[in-house]
Short mmCIF file of C-alpha atoms in Angstrom, two decimals:
data_model
loop_
_atom_site.label_atom_id
_atom_site.label_comp_id
_atom_site.label_asym_id
_atom_site.label_seq_id
_atom_site.Cartn_x
_atom_site.Cartn_y
_atom_site.Cartn_z
CA MET A 1 -71.05 -138.86 -29.61
CA THR A 2 -69.61 -141.95 -28.25
CA GLN A 3 -65.59 -142.51 -29.89
CA GLN A 4 -65.52 -145.69 -30.97
CA ILE A 5 -62.59 -147.69 -29.81
CA HIS A 6 -61.02 -149.78 -32.64
CA ARG A 7 -59.73 -153.24 -31.34
CA ASP A 8 -57.81 -155.81 -33.69
CA ASP A 9 -58.30 -159.20 -31.65
CA GLU A 10 -56.74 -161.10 -34.40
CA GLY A 11 -53.99 -159.49 -34.46
CA SER A 12 -53.40 -159.18 -31.21
CA LYS A 13 -53.71 -163.06 -30.81
CA LEU A 14 -50.82 -163.42 -34.26
CA GLY A 15 -48.65 -161.27 -32.16
CA MET A 16 -49.11 -163.24 -29.40
CA TRP A 17 -48.45 -166.80 -31.06
CA LEU A 18 -45.50 -164.94 -33.08
CA PHE A 19 -44.14 -164.03 -29.28
CA ILE A 20 -44.58 -167.55 -28.42
CA PHE A 21 -43.01 -168.74 -31.61
CA ASN A 22 -39.99 -167.01 -30.35
CA GLU A 23 -40.05 -168.24 -26.97
CA LEU A 24 -39.84 -171.52 -27.93
CA LEU A 25 -37.16 -170.53 -30.26
CA PHE A 26 -35.21 -169.27 -27.67
CA PHE A 27 -35.72 -171.98 -25.08
CA GLY A 28 -35.26 -174.74 -27.97
CA GLY A 29 -31.55 -173.41 -28.61
CA LEU A 30 -31.26 -173.76 -24.69
CA PHE A 31 -32.59 -177.49 -24.63
CA ILE A 32 -30.00 -178.45 -27.36
CA THR A 33 -27.10 -176.87 -25.26
CA TYR A 34 -28.30 -179.02 -22.70
CA ALA A 35 -28.72 -182.10 -24.88
CA VAL A 36 -25.03 -181.49 -26.34
CA PHE A 37 -23.08 -181.15 -22.68
CA ARG A 38 -25.60 -184.11 -21.62
CA TYR A 39 -23.84 -186.11 -24.31
CA VAL A 40 -20.51 -185.07 -23.41
CA HIS A 41 -20.68 -184.92 -19.72
CA GLN A 42 -23.03 -188.19 -19.34
CA GLU A 43 -21.89 -189.70 -16.24
CA ALA A 44 -21.30 -186.25 -14.26
CA PHE A 45 -24.57 -185.35 -15.79
CA HIS A 46 -26.29 -188.39 -14.04
CA PHE A 47 -24.41 -187.90 -10.51
CA ALA A 48 -25.25 -184.12 -10.26
CA ALA A 49 -28.86 -184.85 -11.05
CA GLN A 50 -29.09 -186.88 -8.05
CA GLU A 51 -28.79 -183.69 -5.68
CA LEU A 52 -32.33 -182.47 -6.92
CA ASP A 53 -35.84 -182.88 -5.06
CA VAL A 54 -37.31 -184.69 -7.72
CA TRP A 55 -40.13 -184.72 -5.12
CA LEU A 56 -40.32 -180.81 -5.13
CA GLY A 57 -39.92 -180.63 -8.67
CA ALA A 58 -43.12 -183.13 -9.66
CA ALA A 59 -44.87 -180.78 -7.10
CA ASN A 60 -44.11 -177.87 -8.92
CA THR A 61 -45.15 -179.65 -12.03
CA VAL A 62 -48.73 -180.35 -10.63
CA ILE A 63 -48.98 -177.10 -9.57
CA LEU A 64 -48.32 -175.65 -12.79
CA LEU A 65 -50.48 -178.16 -14.46
CA VAL A 66 -53.57 -177.18 -12.37
CA SER A 67 -52.76 -173.45 -12.87
CA SER A 68 -52.57 -174.08 -16.46
CA ALA A 69 -56.57 -176.01 -15.93
CA THR A 70 -57.46 -172.76 -13.85
CA ILE A 71 -56.18 -170.05 -15.94
CA ALA A 72 -58.21 -171.87 -19.00
CA MET A 73 -61.14 -172.09 -17.03
CA SER A 74 -61.23 -168.17 -16.11
CA ILE A 75 -61.15 -167.92 -19.98
CA SER A 76 -64.11 -169.97 -20.17
CA THR A 77 -66.00 -168.00 -17.30
CA ILE A 78 -65.13 -164.77 -18.46
CA LYS A 79 -66.71 -165.88 -21.73
CA MET A 80 -69.91 -166.82 -20.21
CA GLY A 81 -70.14 -163.26 -18.63
CA ASN A 82 -69.40 -164.95 -14.99
CA LYS A 83 -67.26 -162.32 -13.30
CA LYS A 84 -67.25 -163.76 -9.90
CA LEU A 85 -65.65 -167.45 -11.26
CA THR A 86 -63.40 -165.70 -13.44
CA LEU A 87 -62.06 -163.97 -10.54
CA ALA A 88 -61.90 -167.17 -8.40
CA PHE A 89 -59.73 -168.86 -10.89
CA LEU A 90 -57.39 -166.16 -12.30
CA ALA A 91 -56.86 -165.68 -7.92
CA ILE A 92 -55.93 -169.46 -7.66
CA THR A 93 -53.95 -169.33 -10.98
CA LEU A 94 -52.13 -165.95 -9.10
CA LEU A 95 -51.93 -168.44 -5.60
CA LEU A 96 -50.37 -171.35 -7.66
CA ALA A 97 -47.56 -169.31 -9.44
CA VAL A 98 -46.73 -167.50 -6.20
CA VAL A 99 -46.26 -171.28 -4.45
CA PHE A 100 -44.28 -172.36 -7.57
CA LEU A 101 -41.75 -169.57 -6.82
CA VAL A 102 -41.70 -170.00 -3.05
CA ASN A 103 -41.11 -173.90 -3.61
CA LYS A 104 -38.06 -172.79 -6.29
CA TYR A 105 -36.52 -170.33 -3.99
CA PHE A 106 -36.34 -173.02 -1.35
CA GLU A 107 -34.95 -175.38 -3.91
CA TRP A 108 -32.43 -172.94 -5.17
CA GLY A 109 -31.31 -171.73 -1.42
CA ALA A 110 -31.07 -175.82 -0.42
CA LYS A 111 -28.42 -175.81 -3.63
CA ILE A 112 -26.64 -172.72 -2.61
CA GLU A 113 -26.37 -173.50 1.18
CA HIS A 114 -24.46 -176.93 0.00
CA GLY A 115 -22.07 -174.84 -2.44
CA LEU A 116 -23.96 -176.20 -5.50
CA PHE A 117 -23.97 -173.12 -7.57
CA PRO A 118 -21.86 -171.90 -10.43
CA SER A 119 -18.88 -170.25 -9.74
CA SER A 120 -18.38 -171.91 -6.10
CA ALA A 121 -15.29 -173.68 -4.86
CA MET A 122 -17.37 -176.80 -4.72
CA LEU A 123 -18.29 -177.38 -7.88
CA ALA A 124 -14.87 -176.07 -9.33
CA GLU A 125 -13.70 -179.26 -7.38
CA LEU A 126 -16.38 -181.93 -9.04
CA GLY A 127 -15.11 -181.07 -12.27
CA ALA A 128 -16.69 -179.04 -15.81
CA GLY A 129 -19.49 -181.86 -15.87
CA ASP A 130 -21.04 -180.93 -12.68
CA THR A 131 -20.33 -176.86 -13.18
CA MET A 132 -22.02 -177.17 -16.59
CA PHE A 133 -25.09 -179.36 -15.33
CA TYR A 134 -25.78 -176.54 -12.46
CA GLY A 135 -24.57 -173.71 -14.91
CA LEU A 136 -27.72 -174.72 -17.49
CA TYR A 137 -29.94 -175.67 -14.20
CA PHE A 138 -29.86 -172.07 -12.59
CA ALA A 139 -30.19 -170.66 -15.95
CA MET A 140 -33.03 -172.47 -17.58
CA THR A 141 -34.80 -172.94 -14.32
CA GLY A 142 -34.18 -169.39 -13.48
CA LEU A 143 -35.13 -167.85 -17.09
CA HIS A 144 -38.11 -170.00 -16.29
CA ALA A 145 -38.88 -168.71 -13.15
CA LEU A 146 -38.20 -164.75 -14.58
CA HIS A 147 -41.23 -165.94 -16.67
CA ILE A 148 -43.45 -167.22 -13.72
CA LEU A 149 -42.97 -163.49 -12.47
CA VAL A 150 -43.66 -162.08 -15.58
CA GLY A 151 -46.77 -164.20 -15.48
CA ILE A 152 -47.71 -163.28 -12.23
CA VAL A 153 -47.56 -159.34 -13.00
CA LEU A 154 -49.95 -160.06 -15.85
CA ILE A 155 -52.29 -162.41 -14.27
CA GLY A 156 -52.57 -159.80 -11.62
CA ILE A 157 -53.42 -156.53 -14.47
CA VAL A 158 -56.51 -159.16 -16.04
CA LEU A 159 -57.32 -159.75 -12.60
CA LEU A 160 -58.15 -156.05 -12.09
CA ARG A 161 -59.06 -155.79 -15.40
CA VAL A 162 -61.69 -158.07 -14.89
CA LYS A 163 -62.66 -156.76 -11.12
CA ASN A 164 -62.98 -153.10 -13.08
CA ASN A 165 -65.06 -154.43 -15.64
CA LYS A 166 -62.55 -153.30 -18.53
CA THR A 167 -62.09 -157.04 -19.38
CA THR A 168 -65.35 -158.90 -20.01
CA LYS A 169 -67.26 -161.56 -21.96
CA ASP A 170 -67.39 -158.94 -25.08
CA ASN A 171 -63.77 -157.80 -24.41
CA HIS A 172 -61.53 -160.44 -23.19
CA GLN A 173 -58.62 -160.97 -25.85
CA ILE A 174 -55.72 -159.57 -23.24
CA GLN A 175 -57.28 -162.32 -21.11
CA GLU A 176 -56.98 -165.03 -23.69
CA ASN A 177 -53.35 -163.72 -24.67
CA VAL A 178 -52.18 -163.84 -21.04
CA GLY A 179 -53.77 -167.51 -21.16
CA LEU A 180 -51.45 -168.65 -24.17
CA TYR A 181 -48.27 -166.93 -22.45
CA TRP A 182 -49.56 -168.86 -18.94
CA HIS A 183 -49.40 -172.21 -20.99
CA LEU A 184 -46.00 -171.76 -22.94
CA VAL A 185 -44.69 -171.01 -18.87
CA ASP A 186 -46.42 -174.32 -18.73
CA ILE A 187 -45.16 -176.14 -21.42
CA ILE A 188 -41.33 -175.17 -20.82
CA TRP A 189 -41.17 -176.63 -17.61
CA VAL A 190 -43.05 -179.81 -18.82
CA PHE A 191 -39.65 -179.97 -20.68
CA LEU A 192 -37.13 -178.57 -17.76
CA PHE A 193 -38.86 -181.28 -15.08
CA PRO A 194 -37.49 -184.37 -17.10
CA LEU A 195 -34.31 -183.26 -18.29
CA PHE A 196 -32.99 -182.09 -15.15
CA TYR A 197 -34.69 -184.07 -12.67
CA LEU A 198 -35.65 -187.49 -14.16
CA ILE A 199 -33.44 -189.02 -17.37
CA ALA A 200 -30.34 -186.87 -16.38
#
């Protein structure tokens, strides 16, 4: 006798949306904190932002936007039952996520090498505004990078599930939830990029 496995896809999706809402509230608080300190230290934030690599930030923005498209396409292809294309789109998404983190690693490395990191002697000399800017920069982009890392693990799990036929066109809610999570990660960066790189 085959045992029926109960699936609550709607409940699963609702749970993911609630999680996303909580994450948006969390980052929303950080964005408000940024806005307050930017208002207090307008000049310092402006000059501190000049030290960031706009082109690298823009490249990472494109990378995440493309990855958002590829994970969406992977969901479309799994619904069509095209396992091969689904695996390809998931692999591309995974690769783009890794490239994003590699770029961020080099960007952070350059800042640390120049002494532009929280608690550094150079920032202490520059003043409270610069210290706050880079404190928020490392905190917010660091939290975002942590979400990217979690996303890499989740996408990797989905890829293995598709490969092993555990995620199929008839059972793909986990993949949809991971897709929603990845879109959240992308949306957060879409706000982080202009705040730190363009309008500071």
